[in-house]
Amino acid sequence: MLSRILQLWGLIILYRWKKWEAIFCLLVIGYFLLISGPVGYAKYRLPFEPILIVLMAIGIKDIYRLLIKKKESSSMEEREQEAAVLQ
C-alpha cells in the first residue's frame, strides 16, 4: 500500500516537472494493462514494473527533500531564537 502511494506521488511530481514524460509513462502502463486484459497475474505486470520503480523512487526522493527542508527550516528557527536570546 505504501509503495502505491509513493508511486502515485512520484507520478504527480513527474507530471509537475515533465508533463510529456509522465504522459508517456501512463501510456506505457495503460498499453500493457490493455494487452493483458482483466487478468491480474504478476507476469503481466512485469513489463511495466521498472516504470513503477522509477515513480516510487521519484516519490521517495521528493518526500526526503521535503523532510530535509522542514528540518533545515526548524533548525534555522532555533538558531534565530537562540540569537535573539543572546542579544
PDB file of C-alpha atoms in Angstrom:
ATOM      1  CA  MET A   1       0.000   0.000   0.000  1.00  0.00           C
ATOM      2  CA  LEU A   2       2.802   2.421   0.887  1.00  0.00           C
ATOM      3  CA  SER A   3       4.546   1.669  -2.395  1.00  0.00           C
ATOM      4  CA  ARG A   4       1.390   2.532  -4.355  1.00  0.00           C
ATOM      5  CA  ILE A   5       1.079   5.849  -2.533  1.00  0.00           C
ATOM      6  CA  LEU A   6       4.730   6.644  -3.247  1.00  0.00           C
ATOM      7  CA  GLN A   7       4.259   5.683  -6.913  1.00  0.00           C
ATOM      8  CA  LEU A   8       1.226   7.945  -7.210  1.00  0.00           C
ATOM      9  CA  TRP A   9       3.132  10.775  -5.501  1.00  0.00           C
ATOM     10  CA  GLY A  10       6.050  10.183  -7.870  1.00  0.00           C
ATOM     11  CA  LEU A  11       3.712  10.369 -10.860  1.00  0.00           C
ATOM     12  CA  ILE A  12       2.267  13.653  -9.605  1.00  0.00           C
ATOM     13  CA  ILE A  13       5.760  15.112  -9.102  1.00  0.00           C
ATOM     14  CA  LEU A  14       6.886  13.861 -12.514  1.00  0.00           C
ATOM     15  CA  TYR A  15       3.801  15.465 -14.087  1.00  0.00           C
ATOM     16  CA  ARG A  16       4.687  18.779 -12.433  1.00  0.00           C
ATOM     17  CA  TRP A  17       8.290  18.624 -13.653  1.00  0.00           C
ATOM     18  CA  LYS A  18       7.959  16.994 -17.056  1.00  0.00           C
ATOM     19  CA  LYS A  19       4.452  16.538 -18.379  1.00  0.00           C
ATOM     20  CA  TRP A  20       5.318  14.605 -21.516  1.00  0.00           C
ATOM     21  CA  GLU A  21       7.408  12.040 -19.663  1.00  0.00           C
ATOM     22  CA  ALA A  22       4.571  11.443 -17.192  1.00  0.00           C
ATOM     23  CA  ILE A  23       2.069  11.042 -20.015  1.00  0.00           C
ATOM     24  CA  PHE A  24       4.419   8.612 -21.755  1.00  0.00           C
ATOM     25  CA  CYS A  25       4.728   6.551 -18.565  1.00  0.00           C
ATOM     26  CA  LEU A  26       0.959   6.424 -18.239  1.00  0.00           C
ATOM     27  CA  LEU A  27       0.607   5.390 -21.881  1.00  0.00           C
ATOM     28  CA  VAL A  28       3.118   2.555 -21.487  1.00  0.00           C
ATOM     29  CA  ILE A  29       1.409   1.299 -18.333  1.00  0.00           C
ATOM     30  CA  GLY A  30      -2.002   1.590 -19.984  1.00  0.00           C
ATOM     31  CA  TYR A  31      -0.784  -0.281 -23.062  1.00  0.00           C
ATOM     32  CA  PHE A  32       0.407  -3.263 -21.054  1.00  0.00           C
ATOM     33  CA  LEU A  33      -2.750  -3.229 -18.942  1.00  0.00           C
ATOM     34  CA  LEU A  34      -4.913  -3.318 -22.073  1.00  0.00           C
ATOM     35  CA  ILE A  35      -2.919  -6.139 -23.639  1.00  0.00           C
ATOM     36  CA  SER A  36      -3.077  -8.346 -20.554  1.00  0.00           C
ATOM     37  CA  GLY A  37      -6.788  -7.778 -20.057  1.00  0.00           C
ATOM     38  CA  PRO A  38      -8.571  -8.364 -16.763  1.00  0.00           C
ATOM     39  CA  VAL A  39      -6.050 -10.993 -15.630  1.00  0.00           C
ATOM     40  CA  GLY A  40      -4.061  -9.853 -12.603  1.00  0.00           C
ATOM     41  CA  TYR A  41      -1.076 -12.194 -12.585  1.00  0.00           C
ATOM     42  CA  ALA A  42       2.365 -10.879 -11.696  1.00  0.00           C
ATOM     43  CA  LYS A  43       3.830 -11.955 -15.036  1.00  0.00           C
ATOM     44  CA  TYR A  44       1.573  -9.458 -16.827  1.00  0.00           C
ATOM     45  CA  ARG A  45       2.708  -6.665 -14.532  1.00  0.00           C
ATOM     46  CA  LEU A  46       6.379  -7.382 -15.101  1.00  0.00           C
ATOM     47  CA  PRO A  47       6.785  -5.268 -18.315  1.00  0.00           C
ATOM     48  CA  PHE A  48       5.849  -2.004 -16.600  1.00  0.00           C
ATOM     49  CA  GLU A  49       7.358  -2.757 -13.185  1.00  0.00           C
ATOM     50  CA  PRO A  50      10.531  -0.700 -13.959  1.00  0.00           C
ATOM     51  CA  ILE A  51       8.341   2.356 -14.555  1.00  0.00           C
ATOM     52  CA  LEU A  52       6.623   1.796 -11.208  1.00  0.00           C
ATOM     53  CA  ILE A  53      10.018   1.503  -9.519  1.00  0.00           C
ATOM     54  CA  VAL A  54      11.166   4.802 -11.060  1.00  0.00           C
ATOM     55  CA  LEU A  55       7.942   6.520  -9.984  1.00  0.00           C
ATOM     56  CA  MET A  56       8.394   5.209  -6.455  1.00  0.00           C
ATOM     57  CA  ALA A  57      11.997   6.468  -6.416  1.00  0.00           C
ATOM     58  CA  ILE A  58      10.817   9.917  -7.508  1.00  0.00           C
ATOM     59  CA  GLY A  59       8.232   9.903  -4.710  1.00  0.00           C
ATOM     60  CA  ILE A  60      10.787   8.833  -2.094  1.00  0.00           C
ATOM     61  CA  LYS A  61      13.251  11.485  -3.268  1.00  0.00           C
ATOM     62  CA  ASP A  62      10.633  14.232  -3.066  1.00  0.00           C
ATOM     63  CA  ILE A  63       9.478  13.215   0.408  1.00  0.00           C
ATOM     64  CA  TYR A  64      13.111  13.094   1.538  1.00  0.00           C
ATOM     65  CA  ARG A  65      13.626  16.582   0.093  1.00  0.00           C
ATOM     66  CA  LEU A  66      10.565  17.861   1.973  1.00  0.00           C
ATOM     67  CA  LEU A  67      11.758  16.326   5.248  1.00  0.00           C
ATOM     68  CA  ILE A  68      15.248  17.829   4.883  1.00  0.00           C
ATOM     69  CA  LYS A  69      13.744  21.206   4.012  1.00  0.00           C
ATOM     70  CA  LYS A  70      11.485  21.053   7.074  1.00  0.00           C
ATOM     71  CA  LYS A  71      14.391  20.028   9.304  1.00  0.00           C
ATOM     72  CA  GLU A  72      16.587  22.858   7.996  1.00  0.00           C
ATOM     73  CA  SER A  73      13.853  25.446   8.492  1.00  0.00           C
ATOM     74  CA  SER A  74      13.173  24.267  12.055  1.00  0.00           C
ATOM     75  CA  SER A  75      16.888  24.298  12.917  1.00  0.00           C
ATOM     76  CA  MET A  76      17.193  27.781  11.423  1.00  0.00           C
ATOM     77  CA  GLU A  77      14.283  28.969  13.570  1.00  0.00           C
ATOM     78  CA  GLU A  78      16.002  27.518  16.642  1.00  0.00           C
ATOM     79  CA  ARG A  79      19.217  29.371  15.776  1.00  0.00           C
ATOM     80  CA  GLU A  80      17.309  32.622  15.335  1.00  0.00           C
ATOM     81  CA  GLN A  81      15.621  32.138  18.697  1.00  0.00           C
ATOM     82  CA  GLU A  82      18.965  31.419  20.369  1.00  0.00           C
ATOM     83  CA  ALA A  83      20.469  34.507  18.749  1.00  0.00           C
ATOM     84  CA  ALA A  84      17.559  36.621  19.978  1.00  0.00           C
ATOM     85  CA  VAL A  85      18.013  35.288  23.496  1.00  0.00           C
ATOM     86  CA  LEU A  86      21.758  36.006  23.443  1.00  0.00           C
ATOM     87  CA  GLN A  87      21.246  39.615  22.352  1.00  0.00           C
TER      88      GLN A  87
END
